Coordinates of C-alpha atoms and ligand atoms in Angstrom, one line a residue:
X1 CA 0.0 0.0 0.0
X2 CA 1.4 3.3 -0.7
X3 CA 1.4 5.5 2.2
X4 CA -0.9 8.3 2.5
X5 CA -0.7 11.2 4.5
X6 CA -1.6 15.2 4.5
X7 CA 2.0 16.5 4.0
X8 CA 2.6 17.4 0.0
X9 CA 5.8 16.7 -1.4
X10 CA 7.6 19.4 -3.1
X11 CA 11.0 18.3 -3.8
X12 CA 12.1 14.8 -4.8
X13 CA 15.6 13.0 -4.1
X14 CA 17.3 11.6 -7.5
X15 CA 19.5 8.9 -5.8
X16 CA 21.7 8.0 -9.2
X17 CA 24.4 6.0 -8.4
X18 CA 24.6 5.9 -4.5
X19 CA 25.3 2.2 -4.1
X20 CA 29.1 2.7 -3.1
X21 CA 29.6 6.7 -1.9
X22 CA 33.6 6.6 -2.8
X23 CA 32.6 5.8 -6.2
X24 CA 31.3 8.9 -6.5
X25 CA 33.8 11.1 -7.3
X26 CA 35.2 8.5 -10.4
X27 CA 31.3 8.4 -11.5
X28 CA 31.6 12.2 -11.7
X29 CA 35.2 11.8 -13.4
X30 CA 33.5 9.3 -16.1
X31 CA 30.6 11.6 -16.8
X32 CA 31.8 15.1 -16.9
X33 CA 34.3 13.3 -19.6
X34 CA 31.9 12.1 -21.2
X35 CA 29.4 15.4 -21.4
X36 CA 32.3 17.5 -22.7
X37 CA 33.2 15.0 -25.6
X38 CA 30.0 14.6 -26.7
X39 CA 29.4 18.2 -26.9
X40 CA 32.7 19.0 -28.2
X41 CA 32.5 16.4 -31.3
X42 CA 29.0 17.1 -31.8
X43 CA 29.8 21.2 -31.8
X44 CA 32.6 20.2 -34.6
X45 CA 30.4 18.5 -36.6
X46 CA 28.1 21.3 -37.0
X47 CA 30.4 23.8 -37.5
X48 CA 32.0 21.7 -40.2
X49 CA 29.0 21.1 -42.0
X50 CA 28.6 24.4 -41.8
X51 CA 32.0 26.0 -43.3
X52 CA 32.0 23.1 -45.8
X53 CA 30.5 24.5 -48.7
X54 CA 30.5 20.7 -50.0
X55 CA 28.7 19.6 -47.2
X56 CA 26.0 21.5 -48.2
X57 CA 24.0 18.5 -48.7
X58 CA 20.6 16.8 -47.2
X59 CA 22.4 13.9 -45.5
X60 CA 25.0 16.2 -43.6
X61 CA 22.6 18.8 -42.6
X62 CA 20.6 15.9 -41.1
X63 CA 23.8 15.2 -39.6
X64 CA 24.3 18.3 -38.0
X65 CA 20.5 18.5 -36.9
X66 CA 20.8 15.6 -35.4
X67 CA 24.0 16.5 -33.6
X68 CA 22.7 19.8 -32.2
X69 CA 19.6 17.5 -31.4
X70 CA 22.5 15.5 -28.7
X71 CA 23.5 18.3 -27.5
X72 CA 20.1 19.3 -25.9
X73 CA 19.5 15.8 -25.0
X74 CA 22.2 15.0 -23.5
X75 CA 22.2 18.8 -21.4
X76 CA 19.0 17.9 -20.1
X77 CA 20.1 15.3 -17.7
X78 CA 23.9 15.0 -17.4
X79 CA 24.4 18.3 -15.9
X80 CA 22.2 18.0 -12.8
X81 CA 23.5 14.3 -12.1
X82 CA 27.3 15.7 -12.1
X83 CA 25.8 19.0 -9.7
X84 CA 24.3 16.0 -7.5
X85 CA 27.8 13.7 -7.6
X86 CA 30.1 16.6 -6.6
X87 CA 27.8 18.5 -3.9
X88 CA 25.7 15.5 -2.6
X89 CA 23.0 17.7 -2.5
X90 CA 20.6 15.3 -4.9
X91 CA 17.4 17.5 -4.8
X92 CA 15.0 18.5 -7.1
X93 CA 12.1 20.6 -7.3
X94 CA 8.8 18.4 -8.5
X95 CA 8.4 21.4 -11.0
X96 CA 12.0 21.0 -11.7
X97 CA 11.4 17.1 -12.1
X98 CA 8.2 17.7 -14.6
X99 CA 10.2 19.8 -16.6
X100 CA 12.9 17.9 -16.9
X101 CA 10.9 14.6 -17.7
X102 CA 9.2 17.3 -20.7
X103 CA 12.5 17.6 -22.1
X104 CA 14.1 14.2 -21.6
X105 CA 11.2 12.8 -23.7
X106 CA 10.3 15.7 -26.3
X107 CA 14.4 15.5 -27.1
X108 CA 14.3 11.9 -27.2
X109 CA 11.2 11.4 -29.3
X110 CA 12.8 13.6 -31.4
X111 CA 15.6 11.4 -31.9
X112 CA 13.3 8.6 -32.9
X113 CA 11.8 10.8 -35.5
X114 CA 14.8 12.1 -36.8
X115 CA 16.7 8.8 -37.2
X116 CA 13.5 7.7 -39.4
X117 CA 13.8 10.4 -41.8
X118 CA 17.9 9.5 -41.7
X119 CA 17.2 6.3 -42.8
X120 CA 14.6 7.5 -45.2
X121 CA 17.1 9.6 -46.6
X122 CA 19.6 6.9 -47.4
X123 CA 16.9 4.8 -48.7
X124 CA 16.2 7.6 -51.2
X125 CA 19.8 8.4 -52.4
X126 CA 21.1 4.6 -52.2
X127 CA 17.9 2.7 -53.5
X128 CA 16.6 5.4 -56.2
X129 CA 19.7 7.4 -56.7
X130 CA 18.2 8.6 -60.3
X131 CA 15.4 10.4 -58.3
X132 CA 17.2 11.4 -54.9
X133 CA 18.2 14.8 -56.1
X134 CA 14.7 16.0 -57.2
X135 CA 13.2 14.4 -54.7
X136 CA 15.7 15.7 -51.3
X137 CA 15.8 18.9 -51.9
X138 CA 17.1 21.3 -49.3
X139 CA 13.6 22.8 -49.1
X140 CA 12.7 19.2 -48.1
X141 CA 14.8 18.3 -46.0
X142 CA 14.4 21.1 -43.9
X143 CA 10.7 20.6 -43.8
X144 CA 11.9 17.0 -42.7
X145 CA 13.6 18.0 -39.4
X146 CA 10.9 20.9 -39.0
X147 CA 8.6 17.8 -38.5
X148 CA 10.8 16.2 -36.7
X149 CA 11.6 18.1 -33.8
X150 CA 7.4 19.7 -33.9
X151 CA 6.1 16.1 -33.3
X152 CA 8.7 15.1 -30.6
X153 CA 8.2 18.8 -28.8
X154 CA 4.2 17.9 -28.5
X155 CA 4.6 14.3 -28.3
X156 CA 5.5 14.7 -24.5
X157 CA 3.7 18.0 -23.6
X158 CA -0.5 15.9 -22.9
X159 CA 1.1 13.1 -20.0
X160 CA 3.5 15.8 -18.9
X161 CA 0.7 18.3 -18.2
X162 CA -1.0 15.5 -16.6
X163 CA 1.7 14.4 -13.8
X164 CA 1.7 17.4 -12.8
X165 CA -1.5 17.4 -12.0
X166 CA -0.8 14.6 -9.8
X167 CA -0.8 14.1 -6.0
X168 CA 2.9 13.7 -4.2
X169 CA 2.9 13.1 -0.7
X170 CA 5.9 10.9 -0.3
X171 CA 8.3 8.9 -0.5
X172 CA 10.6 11.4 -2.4
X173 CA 13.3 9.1 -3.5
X174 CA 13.6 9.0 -7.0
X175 CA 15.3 5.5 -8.1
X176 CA 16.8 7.0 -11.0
X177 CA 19.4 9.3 -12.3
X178 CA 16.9 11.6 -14.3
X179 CA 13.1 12.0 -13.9
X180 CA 12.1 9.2 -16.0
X181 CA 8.4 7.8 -16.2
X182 CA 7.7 5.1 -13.9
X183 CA 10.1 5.8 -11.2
X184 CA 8.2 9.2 -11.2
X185 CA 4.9 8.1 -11.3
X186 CA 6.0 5.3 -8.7
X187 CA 5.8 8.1 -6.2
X188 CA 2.6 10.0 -6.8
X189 CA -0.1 8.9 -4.3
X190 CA -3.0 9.5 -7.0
X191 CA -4.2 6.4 -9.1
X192 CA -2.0 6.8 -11.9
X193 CA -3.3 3.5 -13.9
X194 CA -5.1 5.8 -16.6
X195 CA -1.5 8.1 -16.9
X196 CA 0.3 4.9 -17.3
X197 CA -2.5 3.5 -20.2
X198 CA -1.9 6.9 -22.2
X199 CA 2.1 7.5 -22.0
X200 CA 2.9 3.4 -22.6
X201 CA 0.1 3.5 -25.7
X202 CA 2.1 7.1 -26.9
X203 CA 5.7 5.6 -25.8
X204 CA 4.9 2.5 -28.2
X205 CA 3.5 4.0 -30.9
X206 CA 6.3 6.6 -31.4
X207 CA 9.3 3.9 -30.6
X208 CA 7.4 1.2 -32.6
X209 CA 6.2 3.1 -35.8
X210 CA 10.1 5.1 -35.8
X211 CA 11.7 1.6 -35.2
X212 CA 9.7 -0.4 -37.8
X213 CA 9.9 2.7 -41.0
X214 CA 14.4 2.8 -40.2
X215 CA 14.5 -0.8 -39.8
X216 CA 12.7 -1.0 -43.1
X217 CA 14.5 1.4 -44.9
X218 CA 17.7 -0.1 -44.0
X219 CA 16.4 -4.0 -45.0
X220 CA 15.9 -1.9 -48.7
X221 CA 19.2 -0.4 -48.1
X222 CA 20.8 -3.8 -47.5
X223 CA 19.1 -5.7 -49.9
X224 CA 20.4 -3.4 -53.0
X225 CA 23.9 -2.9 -51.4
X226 CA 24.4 -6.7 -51.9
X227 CA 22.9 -6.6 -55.6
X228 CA 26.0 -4.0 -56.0
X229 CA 28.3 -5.6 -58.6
X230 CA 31.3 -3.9 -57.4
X231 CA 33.2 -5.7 -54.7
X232 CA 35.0 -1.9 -53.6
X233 CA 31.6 -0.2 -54.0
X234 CA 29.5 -2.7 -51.8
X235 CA 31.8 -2.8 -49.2
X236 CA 32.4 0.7 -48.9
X237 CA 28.4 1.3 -48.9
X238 CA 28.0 -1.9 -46.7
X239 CA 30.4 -0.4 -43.8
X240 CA 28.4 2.9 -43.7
X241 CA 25.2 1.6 -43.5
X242 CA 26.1 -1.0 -41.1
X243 CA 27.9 1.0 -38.4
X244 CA 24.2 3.2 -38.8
X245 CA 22.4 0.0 -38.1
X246 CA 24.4 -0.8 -35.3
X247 CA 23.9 2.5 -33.5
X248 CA 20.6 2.4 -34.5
X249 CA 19.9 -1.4 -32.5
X250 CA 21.3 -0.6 -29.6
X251 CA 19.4 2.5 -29.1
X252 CA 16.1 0.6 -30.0
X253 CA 17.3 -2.5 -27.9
X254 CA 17.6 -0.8 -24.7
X255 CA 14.5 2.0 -25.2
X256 CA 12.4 -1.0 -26.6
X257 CA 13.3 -2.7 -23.2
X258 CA 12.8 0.6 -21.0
X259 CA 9.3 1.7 -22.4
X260 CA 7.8 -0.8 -24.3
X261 CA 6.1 -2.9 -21.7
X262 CA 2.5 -2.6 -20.1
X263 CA 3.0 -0.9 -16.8
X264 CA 5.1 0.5 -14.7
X265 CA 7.9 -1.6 -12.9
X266 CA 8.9 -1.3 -8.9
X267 CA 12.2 -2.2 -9.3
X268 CA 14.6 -0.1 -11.4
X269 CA 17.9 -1.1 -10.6
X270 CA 18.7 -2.8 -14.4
X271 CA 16.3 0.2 -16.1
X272 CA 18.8 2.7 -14.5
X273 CA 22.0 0.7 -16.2
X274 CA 20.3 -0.1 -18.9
X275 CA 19.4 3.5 -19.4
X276 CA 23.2 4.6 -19.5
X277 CA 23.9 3.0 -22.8
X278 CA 20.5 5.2 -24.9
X279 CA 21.2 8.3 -23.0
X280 CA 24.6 8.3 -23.1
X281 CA 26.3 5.9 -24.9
X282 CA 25.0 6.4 -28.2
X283 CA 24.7 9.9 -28.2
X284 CA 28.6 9.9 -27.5
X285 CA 29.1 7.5 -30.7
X286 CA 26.4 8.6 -32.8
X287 CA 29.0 11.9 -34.7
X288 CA 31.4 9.2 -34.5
X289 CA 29.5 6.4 -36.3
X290 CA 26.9 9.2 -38.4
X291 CA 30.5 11.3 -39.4
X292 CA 34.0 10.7 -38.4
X293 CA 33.6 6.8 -40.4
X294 CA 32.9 9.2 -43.7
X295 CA 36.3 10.4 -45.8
X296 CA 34.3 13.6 -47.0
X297 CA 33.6 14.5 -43.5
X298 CA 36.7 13.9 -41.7
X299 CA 39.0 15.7 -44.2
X300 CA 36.2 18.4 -43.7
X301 CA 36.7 17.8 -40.0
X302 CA 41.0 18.3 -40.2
X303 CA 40.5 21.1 -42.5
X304 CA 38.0 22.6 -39.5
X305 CA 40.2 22.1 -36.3
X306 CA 43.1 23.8 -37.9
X307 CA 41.2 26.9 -39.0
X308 CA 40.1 26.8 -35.4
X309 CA 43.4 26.7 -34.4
X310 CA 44.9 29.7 -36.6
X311 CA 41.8 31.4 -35.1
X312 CA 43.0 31.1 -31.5
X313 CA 46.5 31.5 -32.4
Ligands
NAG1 C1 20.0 21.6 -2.5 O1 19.7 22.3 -3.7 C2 18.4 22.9 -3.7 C3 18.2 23.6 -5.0 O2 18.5 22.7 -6.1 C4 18.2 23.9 -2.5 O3 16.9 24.4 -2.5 C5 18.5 23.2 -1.2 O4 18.4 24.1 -0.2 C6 19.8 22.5 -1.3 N1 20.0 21.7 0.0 C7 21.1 21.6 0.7 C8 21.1 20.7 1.8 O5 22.1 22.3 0.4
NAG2 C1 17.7 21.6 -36.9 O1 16.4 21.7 -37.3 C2 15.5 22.5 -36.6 C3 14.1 22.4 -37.1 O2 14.1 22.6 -38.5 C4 16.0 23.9 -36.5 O3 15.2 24.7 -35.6 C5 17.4 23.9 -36.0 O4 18.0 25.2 -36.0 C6 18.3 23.0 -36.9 N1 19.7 23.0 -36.3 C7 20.8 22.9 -37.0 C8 22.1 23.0 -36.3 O5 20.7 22.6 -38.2

């Protein structure tokens, strides 16, 4: 039974990674390394793509998006967890906690949708090459990521509305090291069976459809790769497309396993490990994989840092 009593909770505890306290300090170490070289490669890629006048191109301006997209995501959690590992002081406001759980999942639905129309872009230009550019244009494209990021900003906005209407009256302890769903809801005192219905049924329809449209743009992509006659030109195709796939699964392995299930769990120790590797792990590789495994782009990339360089100098 959850306890209920009169007194209304206004701040909740994120506990994180409390398990061992002296390994606090190296989990701080590991993160705040891992924050500034994400943003740093990710800032590099778009200011590449954008002194490249060759990279003027659909599929590296969804590149770029898609980095500044990491950026946010990644600033909407990593920060706070870092404030909380140095200081110890592990609060947050329930407004604080709302907002943050807005973000977290407006960002991160926008990820879905943005590594569909990716997909959907190499579909175009690798299985209709004769049509990609009338059909990409950079009109289009932009529309593309204007759709993108619309429909993951409102795709959160109805069930975050809705917690906070929600009752809070302890306990405050949030087992998680962001505001996520269910260890959020876990806490509220009201019955929160109808919230859980309407975010699950939204969660799975967005990670599902997303999941489904790149995995089927990529079984296209893969299928005429291997008709390629060219042993050089497969491979070189093949390689690209299959270090995209791989970033691609273990993002949808480990949100599929996180969000795609009927109710809300009690126990979150594995969701909060298992959560590591989506929110931070393959936003870290993603300008790796997406960029850095591309010629054009890393002699764009060289060319970049040393202009920087002469800049400072
Ligand atoms: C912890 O931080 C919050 C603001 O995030 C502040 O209101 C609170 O007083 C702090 N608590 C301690 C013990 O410093
Ligand atoms: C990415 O696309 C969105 C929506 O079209 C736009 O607001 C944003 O400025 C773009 N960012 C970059 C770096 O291209």
């Amino acid at each position: 039974m959850r306890r209920r009593n009169n007194s209304t909770v206004t701040e909740f505890i994120l506990v994180g990674f409390t398990a061992i306290p002296q390994l606090q300090f190296v989990l701080f170490i590991l993160f705040l390394t891992i924050y500034i070289f994400t943003i740093t490669t990710n800032v590099i890629i778009i200011g590449t793509v954008r002194a490249e006048r060759h990279l003027h191109k659909p599929m590296y301006f969804f590149i770029s998006n898609f980095s500044f997209l990491e950026i946010w995501y990644t600033t909407t959690f990593i920060p706070k967890m870092m404030a909380g590992l140095v200081t110890g002081n592990k609060t947050i406001s329930v407004h604080g906690c709302i907002i943050q759980f807005y973000f977290i999942f407006a960002f991160g639905a926008t990820v879905n949708f943005l590594l569909a129309v990716m997909s959907y872009d190499r579909y175009l230009a690798i299985c209709h090459p004769l049509h990609y550019t009338t059909i990409m244009t950079s009109k289009v494209s932009g529309y593309l990521a204007l759709f993108a990021w619309t429909a993951g900003l409102f795709a959160p906005l109805m069930p975050a509305v809705w917690i906070s209407t929600l009752y809070f009256c302890g306990p405050q302890n949030i087992d998680h090291f962001f505001c996520d769903f269910a260890p959020l809801l876990n806490l509220s005192c009201t019955d929160t069976s109808l919230v859980e219905v309407t975010f699950f049924t939204f969660a799975w329809s967005i990670i599902l459809c997303c999941f489904f449209f790149t995995m089927v743009s990529y079984i296209h992509i893969i299928s005429t790769v291997l008709r390629i006659q060219f042993p050089f030109g497969r491979q070189k195709t093949f390689s690209t497309c299959s270090s995209h796939l791989a970033v691609v699964s273990i993002y949808y392995g480990t949100v599929i396993f996180i969000y795609v299930r009927p109710t809300a769990r009690t126990t979150f120790h594995l969701d909060k490990v298992v959560s590591i590797f989506y929110s931070m792990v393959t936003p870290l590789f993603n300008p790796i994989v997406y960029s850095l495994r591309n010629q054009e782009v890393k002699k764009a990339v060289q060319k970049f840092c040393i202009s920087i360089k002469d800049l400072v100098k």
